[in-house]
Short mmCIF file of C-alpha atoms in Angstrom, two decimals:
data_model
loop_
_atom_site.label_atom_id
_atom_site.label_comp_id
_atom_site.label_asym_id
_atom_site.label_seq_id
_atom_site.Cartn_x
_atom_site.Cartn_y
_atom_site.Cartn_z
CA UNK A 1 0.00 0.00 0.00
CA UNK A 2 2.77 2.65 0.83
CA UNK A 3 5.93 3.41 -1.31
CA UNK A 4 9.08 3.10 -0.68
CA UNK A 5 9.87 6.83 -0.18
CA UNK A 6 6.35 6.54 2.33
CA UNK A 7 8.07 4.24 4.33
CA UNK A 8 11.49 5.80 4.34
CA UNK A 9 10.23 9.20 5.44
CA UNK A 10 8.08 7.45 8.12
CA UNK A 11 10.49 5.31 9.46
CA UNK A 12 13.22 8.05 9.23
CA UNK A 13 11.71 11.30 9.20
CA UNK A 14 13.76 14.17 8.30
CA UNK A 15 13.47 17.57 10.05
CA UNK A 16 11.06 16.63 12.90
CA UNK A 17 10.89 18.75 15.98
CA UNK A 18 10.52 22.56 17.10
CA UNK A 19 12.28 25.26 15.27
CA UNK A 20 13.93 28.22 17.37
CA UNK A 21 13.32 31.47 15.98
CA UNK A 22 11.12 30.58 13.56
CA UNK A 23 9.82 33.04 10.90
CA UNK A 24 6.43 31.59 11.08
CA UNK A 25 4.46 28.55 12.18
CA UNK A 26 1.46 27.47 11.61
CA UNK A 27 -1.10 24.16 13.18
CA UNK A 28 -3.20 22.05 10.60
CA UNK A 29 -5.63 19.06 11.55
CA UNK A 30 -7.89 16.86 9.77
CA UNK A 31 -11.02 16.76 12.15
CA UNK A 32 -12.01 13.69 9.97
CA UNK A 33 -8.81 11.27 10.95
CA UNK A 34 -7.57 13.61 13.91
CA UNK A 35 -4.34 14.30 12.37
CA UNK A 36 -2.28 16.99 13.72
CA UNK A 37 0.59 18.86 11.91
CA UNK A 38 2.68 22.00 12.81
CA UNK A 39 4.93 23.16 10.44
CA UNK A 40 7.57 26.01 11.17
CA UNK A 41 10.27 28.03 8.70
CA UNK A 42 12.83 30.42 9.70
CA UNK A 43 12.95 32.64 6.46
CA UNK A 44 15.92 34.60 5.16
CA UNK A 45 16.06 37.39 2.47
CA UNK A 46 13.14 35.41 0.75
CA UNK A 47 14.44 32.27 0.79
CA UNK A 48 13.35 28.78 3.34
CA UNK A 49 16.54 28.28 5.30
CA UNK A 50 15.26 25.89 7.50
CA UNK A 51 11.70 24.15 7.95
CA UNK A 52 10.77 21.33 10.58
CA UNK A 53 7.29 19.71 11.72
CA UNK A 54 6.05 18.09 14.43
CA UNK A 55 3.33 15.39 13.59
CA UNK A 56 0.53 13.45 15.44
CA UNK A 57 -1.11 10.87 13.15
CA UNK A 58 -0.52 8.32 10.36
CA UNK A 59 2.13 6.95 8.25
CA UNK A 60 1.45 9.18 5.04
CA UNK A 61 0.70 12.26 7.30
CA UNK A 62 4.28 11.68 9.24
CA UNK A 63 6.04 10.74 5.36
CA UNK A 64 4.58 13.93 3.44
CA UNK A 65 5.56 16.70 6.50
CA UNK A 66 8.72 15.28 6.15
CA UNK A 67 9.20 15.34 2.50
CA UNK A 68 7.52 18.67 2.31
CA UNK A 69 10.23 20.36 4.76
CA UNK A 70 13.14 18.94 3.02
CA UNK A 71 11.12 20.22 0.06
CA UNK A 72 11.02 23.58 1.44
CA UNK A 73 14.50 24.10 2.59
CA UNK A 74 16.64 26.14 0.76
CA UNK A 75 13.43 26.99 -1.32
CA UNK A 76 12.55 30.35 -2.37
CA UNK A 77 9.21 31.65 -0.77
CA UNK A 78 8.00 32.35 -3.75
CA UNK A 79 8.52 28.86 -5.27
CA UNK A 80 7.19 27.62 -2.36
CA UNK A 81 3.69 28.55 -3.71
CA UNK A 82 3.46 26.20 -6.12
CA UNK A 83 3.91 23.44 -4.21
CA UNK A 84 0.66 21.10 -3.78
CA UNK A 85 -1.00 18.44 -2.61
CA UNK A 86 -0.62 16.58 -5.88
CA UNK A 87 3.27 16.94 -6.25
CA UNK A 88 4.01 15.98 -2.56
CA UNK A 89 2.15 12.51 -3.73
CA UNK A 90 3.95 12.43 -7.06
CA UNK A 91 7.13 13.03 -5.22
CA UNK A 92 6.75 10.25 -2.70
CA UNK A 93 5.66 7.69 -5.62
CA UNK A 94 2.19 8.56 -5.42
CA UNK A 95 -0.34 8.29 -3.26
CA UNK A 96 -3.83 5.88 -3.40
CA UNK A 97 -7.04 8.04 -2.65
CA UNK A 98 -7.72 6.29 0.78
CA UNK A 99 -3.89 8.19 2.17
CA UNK A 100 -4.23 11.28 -0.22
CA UNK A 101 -5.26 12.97 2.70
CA UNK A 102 -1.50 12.87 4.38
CA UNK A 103 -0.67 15.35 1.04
CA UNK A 104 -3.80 17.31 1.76
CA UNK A 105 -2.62 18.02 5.48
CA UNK A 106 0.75 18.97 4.49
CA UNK A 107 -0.08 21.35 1.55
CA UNK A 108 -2.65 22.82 3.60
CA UNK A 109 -0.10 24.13 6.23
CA UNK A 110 1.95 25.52 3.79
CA UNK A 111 -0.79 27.18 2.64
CA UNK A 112 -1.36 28.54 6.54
CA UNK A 113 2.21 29.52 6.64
CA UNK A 114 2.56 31.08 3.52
CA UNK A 115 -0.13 33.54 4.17
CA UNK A 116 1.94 34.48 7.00
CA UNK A 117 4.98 35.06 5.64
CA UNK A 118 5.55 38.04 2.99
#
């Protein structure tokens, strides 16, 4: 059911845990699954220096925060925008409809933090 990039980034997820100083930071949750995710950037002259995530739920929500914050780092903001739901499930090998939502999570609190950042 998962890929093998799902099951990498689950079982070694890269860039979990608070960020100091962050720029911005932002909560998401799924009120249908109960999956939490906060995502945090620090942000320097326009660019995504660093990005981390804390997670509470399952496998494909844990996998896509952490391939979205290695996505994000050393990422322009602006670039940053174009970054969905769909490409964080191409980019992890795809994703059936039944963990979709894990993508959905994650692109939503970029969304969240975007609009906080300038």
């Amino acid at each position: 059911m998962y890929s093998e990039s799902v099951l990498e980034h689950f079982r070694n997820p890269r860039n979990a845990g608070k960020l100091a100083n962050a720029s911005a930071e932002v909560q998401a949750a799924n009120p249908v699954c109960g999956d939490i995710l906060e995502l945090a950037v620090r942000t320097e002259n326009g660019a995504i220096v660093e990005a981390r995530f804390l997670c509470r739920g399952c496998t494909t929500a844990i996998a896509c925060a952490s391939f979205l914050t290695e996505r994000l780092t050393g990422c322009a903001v602006s670039e940053a925008r174009s970054i969905s739901a769909e490409s964080i499930s191409k980019g992890l090998g795809g994703l059936p409809p039944a963990t979709f939502h894990g993508a959905q999570l994650a692109a939503e609190a970029l969304s969240l933090l975007l609009a906080k950042l300038p």
